Coordinates of C-alpha atoms and ligand atoms in Angstrom, one line a residue:
X1 CA -98.8 70.7 97.4
X2 CA -98.4 69.6 93.8
X3 CA -95.1 69.7 92.1
X4 CA -94.2 71.6 89.0
X5 CA -91.2 71.2 86.6
X6 CA -90.1 72.9 83.4
X7 CA -87.2 72.6 81.0
X8 CA -85.9 74.6 78.1
X9 CA -82.7 73.7 76.3
X10 CA -81.4 71.2 73.7
X11 CA -82.1 67.9 75.5
X12 CA -85.0 65.6 74.9
X13 CA -87.5 67.2 77.3
X14 CA -89.9 64.4 78.2
X15 CA -87.5 62.2 80.1
X16 CA -86.3 65.3 82.1
X17 CA -89.9 66.2 83.0
X18 CA -90.9 62.7 84.0
X19 CA -87.7 62.2 86.1
X20 CA -88.3 65.6 87.7
X21 CA -91.9 64.7 88.5
X22 CA -90.7 61.4 89.9
X23 CA -88.5 63.3 92.4
X24 CA -91.5 65.5 93.4
X25 CA -93.9 62.7 93.9
X26 CA -93.8 63.3 97.6
X27 CA -95.8 66.5 96.9
X28 CA -98.8 64.6 95.5
X29 CA -99.7 61.7 93.3
X30 CA -103.4 62.1 92.4
X31 CA -102.7 62.7 88.7
X32 CA -99.8 63.9 86.5
X33 CA -99.4 65.7 83.2
X34 CA -96.9 67.4 80.9
X35 CA -97.1 69.8 78.0
X36 CA -94.3 69.8 75.4
X37 CA -93.6 72.1 72.4
X38 CA -93.7 69.9 69.3
X39 CA -93.0 71.5 65.9
X40 CA -95.9 74.0 65.5
X41 CA -98.1 73.1 68.4
X42 CA -98.0 72.2 72.1
X43 CA -99.0 68.7 73.0
X44 CA -100.5 67.8 76.3
X45 CA -100.4 64.3 77.9
X46 CA -102.2 63.5 81.2
X47 CA -103.1 60.6 83.3
X48 CA -105.1 60.0 86.5
X49 CA -103.4 58.3 89.4
X50 CA -99.7 57.7 89.9
X51 CA -96.9 59.0 87.6
X52 CA -96.4 55.5 86.1
X53 CA -99.9 55.9 84.4
X54 CA -98.6 59.0 82.6
X55 CA -95.5 57.1 81.5
X56 CA -97.7 54.4 80.0
X57 CA -99.7 57.0 78.1
X58 CA -96.5 58.5 76.8
X59 CA -95.1 55.3 75.4
X60 CA -97.9 55.3 72.7
X61 CA -97.1 58.8 71.6
X62 CA -93.3 58.7 71.4
X63 CA -93.1 59.7 67.7
X64 CA -94.9 63.0 68.5
X65 CA -92.6 64.3 71.1
X66 CA -89.2 62.7 70.4
X67 CA -87.6 65.9 69.2
X68 CA -89.2 68.2 71.7
X69 CA -86.8 70.2 73.9
X70 CA -89.1 72.5 75.9
X71 CA -91.9 71.6 78.2
X72 CA -93.6 71.8 81.6
X73 CA -95.0 69.2 83.9
X74 CA -97.1 68.7 87.0
X75 CA -97.9 66.2 89.7
X76 CA -101.1 66.9 91.5
X77 CA -102.6 66.7 95.0
X78 CA -106.2 67.7 94.3
X79 CA -107.6 70.8 96.0
X80 CA -110.3 72.1 93.6
X81 CA -111.9 69.4 91.5
X82 CA -111.6 65.6 91.7
X83 CA -108.4 63.9 90.7
X84 CA -109.5 63.1 87.1
X85 CA -107.8 63.4 83.8
X86 CA -109.8 66.5 82.9
X87 CA -108.7 68.3 86.1
X88 CA -105.0 67.2 85.8
X89 CA -102.6 69.9 84.8
X90 CA -101.4 71.4 82.4
X91 CA -104.4 73.6 81.8
X92 CA -105.1 75.7 78.7
X93 CA -107.1 78.7 77.4
X94 CA -109.9 78.5 74.8
X95 CA -107.6 78.1 71.8
X96 CA -105.1 75.8 73.6
X97 CA -102.1 78.0 72.7
X98 CA -101.3 78.8 76.3
X99 CA -100.4 76.0 78.8
X100 CA -99.8 76.4 82.5
X101 CA -98.9 74.3 85.5
X102 CA -99.7 75.6 89.0
X103 CA -99.0 74.7 92.6
X104 CA -101.1 76.5 95.2
X105 CA -104.6 77.8 95.6
X106 CA -106.2 80.8 93.8
X107 CA -108.4 82.2 96.4
X108 CA -110.5 84.6 94.2
X109 CA -111.0 82.0 91.4
X110 CA -114.8 82.2 91.6
X111 CA -114.9 85.9 91.0
X112 CA -112.2 85.7 88.3
X113 CA -114.1 82.8 86.6
X114 CA -117.3 84.8 86.5
X115 CA -115.6 87.8 85.0
X116 CA -113.7 85.6 82.4
X117 CA -116.9 83.7 81.5
X118 CA -118.5 87.1 80.6
X119 CA -115.6 87.7 78.3
X120 CA -116.2 84.3 76.6
X121 CA -113.8 82.0 78.4
X122 CA -115.0 78.4 78.1
X123 CA -114.1 76.4 81.3
X124 CA -113.5 72.7 80.9
X125 CA -112.4 71.8 84.5
X126 CA -113.4 72.3 88.1
X127 CA -109.9 73.6 89.0
X128 CA -108.9 77.0 90.3
X129 CA -105.9 76.9 88.0
X130 CA -107.9 77.2 84.8
X131 CA -108.8 80.8 85.6
X132 CA -105.1 81.7 85.5
X133 CA -104.8 80.1 82.0
X134 CA -107.7 82.1 80.7
X135 CA -106.6 85.3 82.5
X136 CA -103.1 85.2 81.1
X137 CA -104.4 84.3 77.6
X138 CA -106.6 87.4 77.7
X139 CA -103.7 89.6 78.8
X140 CA -101.6 88.0 76.0
X141 CA -104.2 88.8 73.4
X142 CA -103.8 92.5 74.4
X143 CA -100.0 92.6 74.8
X144 CA -98.6 89.8 72.6
X145 CA -95.9 89.5 75.3
X146 CA -96.0 86.4 77.6
X147 CA -94.0 88.0 80.4
X148 CA -96.1 91.2 80.3
X149 CA -99.3 89.1 80.3
X150 CA -98.1 87.1 83.4
X151 CA -97.1 90.4 85.1
X152 CA -100.6 91.9 84.5
X153 CA -102.5 88.7 85.3
X154 CA -100.8 88.0 88.6
X155 CA -101.8 91.5 89.9
X156 CA -105.4 90.3 89.7
X157 CA -104.8 86.9 91.4
X158 CA -105.2 86.4 95.2
X159 CA -103.8 83.4 96.9
X160 CA -100.7 81.2 96.6
X161 CA -99.1 80.1 93.4
X162 CA -96.0 78.8 91.7
X163 CA -96.7 78.9 87.9
X164 CA -94.8 77.8 84.8
X165 CA -96.2 78.9 81.5
X166 CA -95.6 78.5 77.8
X167 CA -97.4 80.0 74.8
X168 CA -97.4 78.5 71.3
X169 CA -96.7 81.8 69.7
X170 CA -93.7 82.5 71.9
X171 CA -91.5 80.0 70.1
X172 CA -88.7 79.4 72.6
X173 CA -89.8 81.0 75.8
X174 CA -91.0 79.9 79.2
X175 CA -92.2 82.2 82.1
X176 CA -92.4 81.3 85.8
X177 CA -93.5 83.1 88.9
X178 CA -94.5 82.5 92.5
X179 CA -96.2 83.9 95.6
X180 CA -96.3 81.9 98.8
X181 CA -95.3 78.7 97.1
X182 CA -91.7 77.4 96.4
X183 CA -90.0 77.7 93.1
X184 CA -86.5 77.7 91.8
X185 CA -84.7 77.8 88.5
X186 CA -81.8 75.5 87.8
X187 CA -79.1 76.9 85.5
X188 CA -77.2 74.7 83.0
X189 CA -75.2 75.4 79.9
X190 CA -77.7 76.7 77.3
X191 CA -80.5 75.3 79.3
X192 CA -82.8 76.1 82.3
X193 CA -84.8 74.0 84.7
X194 CA -87.8 75.1 86.7
X195 CA -88.9 73.1 89.8
X196 CA -90.9 73.3 93.0
X197 CA -87.9 71.7 94.8
X198 CA -84.3 70.8 94.5
X199 CA -84.5 67.0 94.0
X200 CA -86.1 67.6 90.6
X201 CA -83.0 69.5 89.3
X202 CA -80.0 68.5 91.3
X203 CA -78.8 65.7 89.1
X204 CA -78.6 68.3 86.2
X205 CA -77.1 71.3 87.9
X206 CA -76.2 72.7 91.3
X207 CA -76.4 76.3 90.1
X208 CA -79.8 77.7 90.9
X209 CA -81.8 80.8 91.8
X210 CA -84.7 80.7 94.2
X211 CA -87.5 83.1 93.2
X212 CA -88.9 85.5 95.8
X213 CA -92.6 86.2 96.0
X214 CA -94.0 88.2 93.0
X215 CA -90.8 87.9 90.9
X216 CA -91.2 86.8 87.3
X217 CA -88.5 85.0 85.4
X218 CA -88.4 84.7 81.6
X219 CA -86.3 81.9 80.2
X220 CA -85.0 81.3 76.7
X221 CA -82.2 78.8 75.9
X222 CA -79.7 81.6 76.0
X223 CA -80.7 83.7 79.0
X224 CA -82.8 84.3 82.0
X225 CA -84.4 87.7 82.8
X226 CA -85.8 88.4 86.3
X227 CA -88.3 91.2 87.0
X228 CA -90.4 92.3 89.8
X229 CA -94.2 92.8 89.7
X230 CA -93.7 96.3 88.3
X231 CA -91.6 95.0 85.4
X232 CA -88.3 96.4 86.7
X233 CA -85.3 94.2 86.0
X234 CA -83.7 92.6 89.1
X235 CA -80.3 91.4 89.9
X236 CA -80.2 87.6 89.9
X237 CA -79.2 85.9 93.1
X238 CA -77.6 82.7 91.8
X239 CA -76.3 80.2 94.4
X240 CA -74.7 76.8 94.5
X241 CA -77.0 74.3 96.1
X242 CA -75.5 72.6 99.1
X243 CA -76.8 69.2 97.8
X244 CA -75.4 66.1 96.3
X245 CA -77.6 64.1 93.9
X246 CA -78.8 61.1 95.9
X247 CA -80.1 58.0 94.3
X248 CA -83.3 57.5 96.2
X249 CA -83.0 53.7 96.7
X250 CA -84.9 51.4 99.1
X251 CA -81.6 49.6 99.7
X252 CA -83.2 46.2 99.6
X253 CA -86.1 47.1 101.9
X254 CA -89.6 46.5 100.5
X255 CA -90.7 50.1 101.3
X256 CA -89.0 53.4 102.0
X257 CA -90.9 53.6 105.3
X258 CA -89.2 50.4 106.5
X259 CA -85.8 51.6 105.3
X260 CA -86.3 54.9 107.1
X261 CA -87.3 53.2 110.3
X262 CA -84.1 51.2 110.1
X263 CA -82.0 54.4 109.5
X264 CA -83.0 55.9 112.9
X265 CA -80.1 54.7 115.0
X266 CA -77.6 56.3 112.5
X267 CA -79.7 59.4 112.2
X268 CA -79.5 59.9 116.0
X269 CA -75.7 59.2 116.0
X270 CA -75.2 61.8 113.3
X271 CA -77.2 64.4 115.2
X272 CA -75.2 63.9 118.4
X273 CA -71.8 64.1 116.7
X274 CA -70.2 67.4 117.7
X275 CA -73.0 68.3 120.1
X276 CA -72.3 65.9 123.0
X277 CA -68.7 65.1 123.5
X278 CA -68.8 63.7 127.0
X279 CA -71.4 63.8 129.7
X280 CA -69.1 66.2 131.7
X281 CA -68.8 68.8 128.9
X282 CA -71.5 71.3 128.0
X283 CA -73.7 70.7 125.0
X284 CA -72.6 72.6 121.9
X285 CA -75.4 74.1 120.0
X286 CA -74.0 76.9 118.0
X287 CA -77.1 77.0 115.8
X288 CA -79.0 78.8 118.6
X289 CA -78.3 82.4 118.0
X290 CA -80.1 83.8 121.1
X291 CA -77.5 85.2 123.5
X292 CA -77.0 83.5 126.8
X293 CA -78.4 86.5 128.6
X294 CA -81.5 86.4 126.4
X295 CA -81.9 82.7 127.1
X296 CA -81.6 83.2 130.8
X297 CA -84.3 85.9 130.7
X298 CA -86.7 83.8 128.5
X299 CA -89.9 83.0 130.2
X300 CA -92.2 82.0 127.4
X301 CA -91.9 79.8 124.3
X302 CA -94.4 79.0 121.7
X303 CA -94.0 75.9 119.4
X304 CA -95.9 75.6 116.2
X305 CA -96.1 72.6 113.9
X306 CA -98.4 70.2 112.2
X307 CA -99.0 66.5 112.2
X308 CA -96.1 64.4 113.3
X309 CA -94.0 67.5 113.9
X310 CA -96.7 68.7 116.3
X311 CA -96.3 65.5 118.3
X312 CA -92.6 66.1 118.5
X313 CA -93.4 69.6 119.6
X314 CA -95.6 68.3 122.4
X315 CA -92.7 66.2 123.7
X316 CA -90.5 69.3 123.3
X317 CA -92.9 71.2 125.5
X318 CA -92.7 68.5 128.2
X319 CA -89.0 68.4 128.3
X320 CA -88.3 72.1 128.0
X321 CA -90.7 72.8 130.9
X322 CA -89.2 69.9 132.9
X323 CA -85.6 70.8 132.2
X324 CA -85.7 74.6 132.0
X325 CA -88.8 75.7 133.9
X326 CA -89.9 77.9 131.0
X327 CA -93.6 78.0 130.1
X328 CA -94.2 76.5 126.7
X329 CA -97.4 76.5 124.6
X330 CA -97.8 74.2 121.7
X331 CA -100.3 74.9 119.0
X332 CA -101.2 73.4 115.6
X333 CA -100.0 76.0 113.0
X334 CA -103.4 75.9 111.3
X335 CA -105.0 77.2 114.5
X336 CA -102.3 79.7 115.4
X337 CA -102.7 81.6 112.3
X338 CA -106.5 82.3 112.6
X339 CA -106.7 83.7 116.1
X340 CA -105.5 86.6 118.1
X341 CA -102.4 85.3 119.9
X342 CA -100.1 87.2 122.2
X343 CA -96.8 86.4 120.6
X344 CA -94.4 89.2 121.2
X345 CA -90.7 90.2 121.0
X346 CA -90.1 88.5 124.4
X347 CA -91.4 85.1 123.1
X348 CA -89.2 82.5 121.5
X349 CA -91.2 80.9 118.7
X350 CA -90.1 77.5 117.6
X351 CA -91.3 76.2 114.2
X352 CA -91.0 72.4 113.7
X353 CA -91.3 70.9 110.2
X354 CA -89.7 68.0 108.4
X355 CA -90.2 69.7 105.0
X356 CA -89.8 73.3 106.0
X357 CA -92.5 74.1 103.4
X358 CA -95.8 73.3 105.3
X359 CA -97.9 76.3 104.4
X360 CA -99.7 76.6 107.8
X361 CA -96.4 76.5 109.7
X362 CA -94.7 78.9 107.3
X363 CA -97.6 81.4 107.6
X364 CA -97.5 81.1 111.4
X365 CA -93.8 81.7 111.5
X366 CA -94.1 84.8 109.3
X367 CA -96.9 86.1 111.6
X368 CA -94.7 85.5 114.7
X369 CA -91.7 87.1 113.0
X370 CA -93.7 90.2 112.2
X371 CA -94.4 90.5 115.9
X372 CA -90.7 90.6 116.6
X373 CA -90.2 87.1 118.1
X374 CA -87.0 85.3 117.7
X375 CA -87.7 82.4 115.3
X376 CA -86.0 79.1 115.8
X377 CA -86.7 76.5 113.1
X378 CA -86.2 72.8 113.6
X379 CA -86.3 71.3 110.1
X380 CA -84.9 68.5 108.0
X381 CA -84.6 70.9 105.0
X382 CA -82.1 73.6 105.8
X383 CA -82.7 75.0 102.2
X384 CA -86.5 75.4 102.8
X385 CA -88.7 78.5 102.9
X386 CA -89.0 78.1 106.7
X387 CA -85.2 77.9 107.1
X388 CA -85.0 81.2 105.2
X389 CA -87.2 82.8 107.8
X390 CA -85.2 81.5 110.7
X391 CA -83.1 83.6 113.2
X392 CA -81.8 80.3 114.6
X393 CA -81.8 77.2 112.4
X394 CA -81.4 73.8 113.9
X395 CA -81.2 71.3 111.1
X396 CA -82.2 67.8 112.2
X397 CA -80.1 66.1 109.4
X398 CA -82.2 63.0 109.0
X399 CA -81.5 62.8 105.3
X400 CA -84.2 62.8 102.6
X401 CA -87.4 61.1 103.9
X402 CA -89.4 59.7 101.0
X403 CA -92.2 57.8 102.7
X404 CA -95.2 60.0 103.3
X405 CA -95.5 58.7 106.9
X406 CA -92.7 60.5 108.8
X407 CA -90.5 58.2 111.0
X408 CA -86.9 59.1 111.1
X409 CA -87.6 62.8 110.9
X410 CA -89.8 62.5 114.0
X411 CA -87.0 60.8 116.0
X412 CA -84.5 63.4 114.7
X413 CA -86.8 66.2 115.8
X414 CA -87.1 64.6 119.3
X415 CA -83.3 64.4 119.6
X416 CA -83.0 68.0 118.6
X417 CA -85.5 69.0 121.3
X418 CA -83.5 67.0 123.9
X419 CA -80.3 68.8 122.8
X420 CA -82.1 72.2 122.8
X421 CA -83.7 71.7 126.2
X422 CA -80.4 70.4 127.8
X423 CA -78.5 73.2 126.2
X424 CA -80.9 75.8 127.7
X425 CA -80.9 74.0 131.1
X426 CA -77.1 74.2 131.3
X427 CA -77.2 77.9 130.6
X428 CA -80.0 78.5 133.0
X429 CA -78.6 76.1 135.5
X430 CA -82.2 74.9 135.9
X431 CA -81.6 71.2 136.2
X432 CA -79.7 69.0 138.6
X433 CA -76.2 68.5 137.3
X434 CA -76.2 64.8 137.8
X435 CA -79.5 64.4 135.9
X436 CA -78.1 66.4 133.0
X437 CA -75.1 64.1 132.9
X438 CA -77.2 61.0 133.0
X439 CA -79.5 62.3 130.3
X440 CA -76.5 63.1 128.0
X441 CA -74.9 59.8 128.6
X442 CA -78.2 57.8 128.1
X443 CA -79.0 59.8 125.0
X444 CA -75.8 58.4 123.4
X445 CA -77.0 54.9 124.2
X446 CA -80.3 55.3 122.5
X447 CA -79.1 54.2 119.0
X448 CA -78.0 50.7 120.3
X449 CA -81.3 50.3 122.1
X450 CA -83.3 51.0 118.9
X451 CA -81.0 48.5 117.1
X452 CA -82.0 45.9 119.7
X453 CA -85.7 46.6 118.8
X454 CA -85.0 46.4 115.1
X455 CA -83.1 43.1 115.4
X456 CA -86.1 41.5 117.2
X457 CA -89.0 42.5 115.0
X458 CA -90.7 39.1 114.9
X459 CA -92.8 39.8 118.0
X460 CA -93.9 43.1 116.6
X461 CA -94.9 41.4 113.4
X462 CA -96.9 38.9 115.4
X463 CA -98.6 41.7 117.3
X464 CA -99.4 43.5 114.0
X465 CA -100.9 40.3 112.4
X466 CA -103.0 39.5 115.5
X467 CA -104.7 42.9 115.5
X468 CA -104.8 43.7 111.8
X469 CA -108.4 42.8 111.4
X470 CA -109.6 45.6 113.8
X471 CA -111.6 48.6 112.6
X472 CA -110.5 50.8 115.5
X473 CA -107.4 51.0 117.7
X474 CA -106.8 52.9 120.9
X475 CA -103.4 54.0 122.2
X476 CA -103.1 55.3 125.7
X477 CA -100.3 56.8 127.7
X478 CA -99.7 59.4 130.4
X479 CA -97.1 62.2 130.9
X480 CA -94.3 62.4 128.5
X481 CA -95.6 59.5 126.3
X482 CA -99.1 60.9 125.7
X483 CA -97.7 62.5 122.4
X484 CA -96.2 59.0 121.7
X485 CA -99.8 57.6 121.8
X486 CA -100.9 60.3 119.4
X487 CA -98.0 59.6 117.0
X488 CA -98.5 55.9 117.2
X489 CA -102.2 56.4 116.3
X490 CA -101.4 58.8 113.5
X491 CA -98.9 56.4 111.9
X492 CA -101.5 53.6 112.0
X493 CA -104.4 55.6 110.6
X494 CA -102.4 57.3 107.8
X495 CA -101.1 54.1 106.2
X496 CA -103.6 51.5 107.2
X497 CA -106.8 53.6 107.3
X498 CA -107.8 52.0 110.6
X499 CA -109.5 54.5 112.9
X500 CA -106.8 54.8 115.5
X501 CA -106.9 57.4 118.3
X502 CA -104.4 58.3 121.1
X503 CA -105.7 59.3 124.5
X504 CA -104.2 60.5 127.7
X505 CA -105.1 57.4 129.8
X506 CA -106.7 59.4 132.6
X507 CA -109.2 60.8 130.0
X508 CA -110.6 57.3 129.1
X509 CA -113.1 57.4 131.9
X510 CA -114.4 60.8 130.8
X511 CA -115.9 59.4 127.6
X512 CA -113.8 57.2 125.4
X513 CA -114.3 54.2 127.8
X514 CA -117.8 53.9 126.4
X515 CA -116.4 52.6 123.2
X516 CA -114.6 49.7 124.8
X517 CA -115.7 46.1 124.3
X518 CA -114.1 42.8 123.4
X519 CA -113.4 43.9 119.9
X520 CA -111.3 47.0 120.8
X521 CA -107.5 46.8 121.0
X522 CA -106.1 49.2 123.6
X523 CA -102.3 49.6 123.6
X524 CA -100.8 51.0 126.8
X525 CA -97.4 52.7 126.5
X526 CA -96.4 51.6 129.9
X527 CA -92.9 52.9 130.6
X528 CA -91.5 52.8 134.1
X529 CA -91.5 56.1 135.9
X530 CA -93.7 58.7 137.5
X531 CA -97.0 57.6 135.9
X532 CA -96.5 53.8 135.6
X533 CA -98.8 52.9 138.5
X534 CA -101.5 55.4 137.3
X535 CA -101.4 54.0 133.8
X536 CA -101.6 50.5 135.2
X537 CA -104.8 51.4 137.0
X538 CA -106.2 53.0 133.8
X539 CA -105.3 49.8 131.9
X540 CA -107.2 47.7 134.6
X541 CA -110.2 49.9 134.0
X542 CA -110.1 49.2 130.3
X543 CA -109.5 45.5 130.9
X544 CA -112.6 45.5 133.1
X545 CA -114.6 46.6 130.0
X546 CA -113.2 43.6 128.1
X547 CA -110.9 45.5 125.8
X548 CA -108.1 43.6 124.1
X549 CA -105.2 44.9 126.2
X550 CA -101.7 45.3 124.7
X551 CA -98.7 46.6 126.7
X552 CA -95.6 48.3 125.2
X553 CA -93.3 48.3 128.2
X554 CA -89.8 48.3 129.6
X555 CA -91.1 46.6 132.8
X556 CA -90.5 43.0 133.6
X557 CA -93.3 42.9 136.1
X558 CA -94.8 39.4 136.0
X559 CA -98.2 40.8 137.0
X560 CA -98.6 42.4 133.6
X561 CA -99.2 38.9 132.1
X562 CA -102.6 38.8 133.9
X563 CA -103.6 42.2 132.6
X564 CA -102.4 42.2 129.0
X565 CA -103.1 39.6 126.3
X566 CA -100.1 40.8 124.4
X567 CA -96.9 42.3 125.8
X568 CA -94.2 44.0 123.7
X569 CA -91.0 44.5 125.6
X570 CA -88.6 47.3 124.8
X571 CA -85.1 47.9 126.2
X572 CA -84.9 49.7 129.5
X573 CA -84.5 53.5 129.3
X574 CA -85.1 56.3 131.8
X575 CA -88.6 57.8 131.6
X576 CA -87.5 61.2 130.3
X577 CA -85.9 59.6 127.2
X578 CA -88.5 56.9 126.7
X579 CA -90.4 58.6 123.9
X580 CA -87.5 58.0 121.5
X581 CA -87.6 54.3 122.2
X582 CA -91.3 53.8 122.6
X583 CA -92.2 55.2 119.1
X584 CA -90.1 52.6 117.2
X585 CA -92.3 49.5 117.8
X586 CA -95.4 51.7 117.1
X587 CA -94.0 52.7 113.7
X588 CA -93.4 49.1 113.0
X589 CA -96.8 48.0 114.1
X590 CA -98.4 50.5 111.7
X591 CA -96.0 49.4 109.0
X592 CA -96.7 45.7 109.3
X593 CA -100.5 46.1 109.6
X594 CA -100.6 48.3 106.5
X595 CA -98.3 45.9 104.7
X596 CA -100.4 42.9 105.8
X597 CA -103.6 44.6 104.6
X598 CA -101.9 45.3 101.2
X599 CA -102.0 49.1 101.5
X600 CA -99.8 51.5 99.6
X601 CA -97.4 52.1 102.5
X602 CA -95.2 54.8 101.0
X603 CA -97.9 56.7 99.3
X604 CA -101.1 56.4 101.3
X605 CA -104.3 57.6 99.7
X606 CA -105.3 61.3 99.9
X607 CA -102.0 62.4 101.4
X608 CA -98.8 64.2 100.3
X609 CA -95.5 64.5 102.0
X610 CA -95.3 68.2 101.9
X611 CA -98.5 70.2 102.5
X612 CA -98.0 73.5 100.8
X613 CA -101.6 74.7 100.9
X614 CA -103.4 76.0 103.9
Ligands
LIG1 C1 -96.6 62.5 109.1 O1 -96.5 61.2 109.0 C2 -97.5 63.2 108.2 N1 -97.3 62.8 106.8 C3 -97.8 64.6 108.4 O2 -98.6 64.7 109.5 C4 -96.7 65.7 108.5 O3 -96.0 65.4 109.7 C5 -97.3 67.1 108.5 O4 -97.9 67.3 107.3 C6 -96.3 68.1 108.8 O5 -95.3 68.1 107.8 P1 -93.9 68.9 108.1 O6 -93.2 68.2 109.2 O7 -93.2 68.8 106.8 O8 -94.2 70.3 108.4

């Protein structure tokens, strides 16, 4: 996590850095800081908390930095050391001549710190980053060459990093490098930008170069030089970014999350364009590069993902197994990477990630790739690190998602899984033709149904207010909607901090039922279909323990009124597609509860949109 930016050119640097950091706020917002080259010294400005606090600090120092045209900046998601001003980046060496910003984790920082302390380094922070500042400073003292110093220092560093560095004695020079963390250089006329991600530079330039691991770039106003870790000059791979600058606006909504929930019908329509023409014609999914023969032979799929993307993956498993009769395992990436797993060249590995940068998933994908698996990536960021590892890239095209709580990207991932599963089912001829047709036809009706939910939100708001004073919240479901229960609970806990948990309803009686009493809301995702009656019985069992029963249902059964104290109705939909409908009211319940409780909906505490550390 964390976002870094840098600029060298003729423009006033502070505004560029602050705007760049603003675009990277999704990567963290615990503290922020910048270092700018002013006359004969480098000035550092930092603030705890949101970026606006740094902007306040800066207003009182304007005269110091007005003429500055070179600087680096950082927005932090704390890993080592509390989110205080002292621990905020940029960090410096003993004399303050060298400044550095870092995204990643230095794994051998303790050993390095001990060695550097013996040499006289005086540490002021609890961060892992400060060791890099001292280490490069010592190498600089020997070499008097910042690029060389970075090259030597990075050979001793273990872990993940994207670094941007300036030194007061190197008048107009900036050095940047990376390993297992994203970094790109934007190229302007007589100016360069450095950033963790495209949004920080796209309004200035579309010409850019992504750095590969262990490459080091040296920037002056006039030129950029790229070398490898041995100091050999490399050819620069400059590309035109396939991006348009987008003004990230809430479009009149109070929060990005609410806006993004409302975008879902159009997101689904966009995804379906060109993929489903009529229910009679086969699905077109040219993004899948496995040959039809390979797809027919396929008998094992592994899906790896984290958080909300993991919940989409669980639904993906359900439908692929159901439609294609292929065995699918789903695993959190963070578990996949630390065990012996039997991925091989006959396994299709699907990585799911909104950001395409999640470190755990990226590492898992690389491990699977090394074993010869075909890698299919479902991501909202076709320009991401994961996309670059993909053999097949299925972009979900949900548009930029700003709110830390994922909503539209989740629905987009679900739709992509439906398309993929139907595409494979058609090739394998593994599903009844009439069912395939009805699924395709009903899929195209989903946007209108979500619009119906969105145009009758009052009842959802009423539900949210009624249960907003609870400390705990249970979501239950069975079958295809069990992951919906998990996702509903995740949404609520991440933005309202209420202890919400999703359970397969049949598991209640194996333990969780002990928690039920008259204070506990239990929301049943009661969609008509194969497990409806079973879930009804499980809901009866919860009601018998006095739980406050809520139903989210597409059933008009009058009997439900005796069992549930609150009923939220959703438009009718066939069971196999119901997760796309059922999640929308749950997103809204979470949103309204958090909003009612006065929480920071778009930037909840302790979280970051893109988790680029393991
Ligand atoms: C979702 O609301 C969360 N913010 C989080 O669980 C997220 O889904 C997870 O970090 C995975 O991110 P990715 O999809 O970008 O890989």
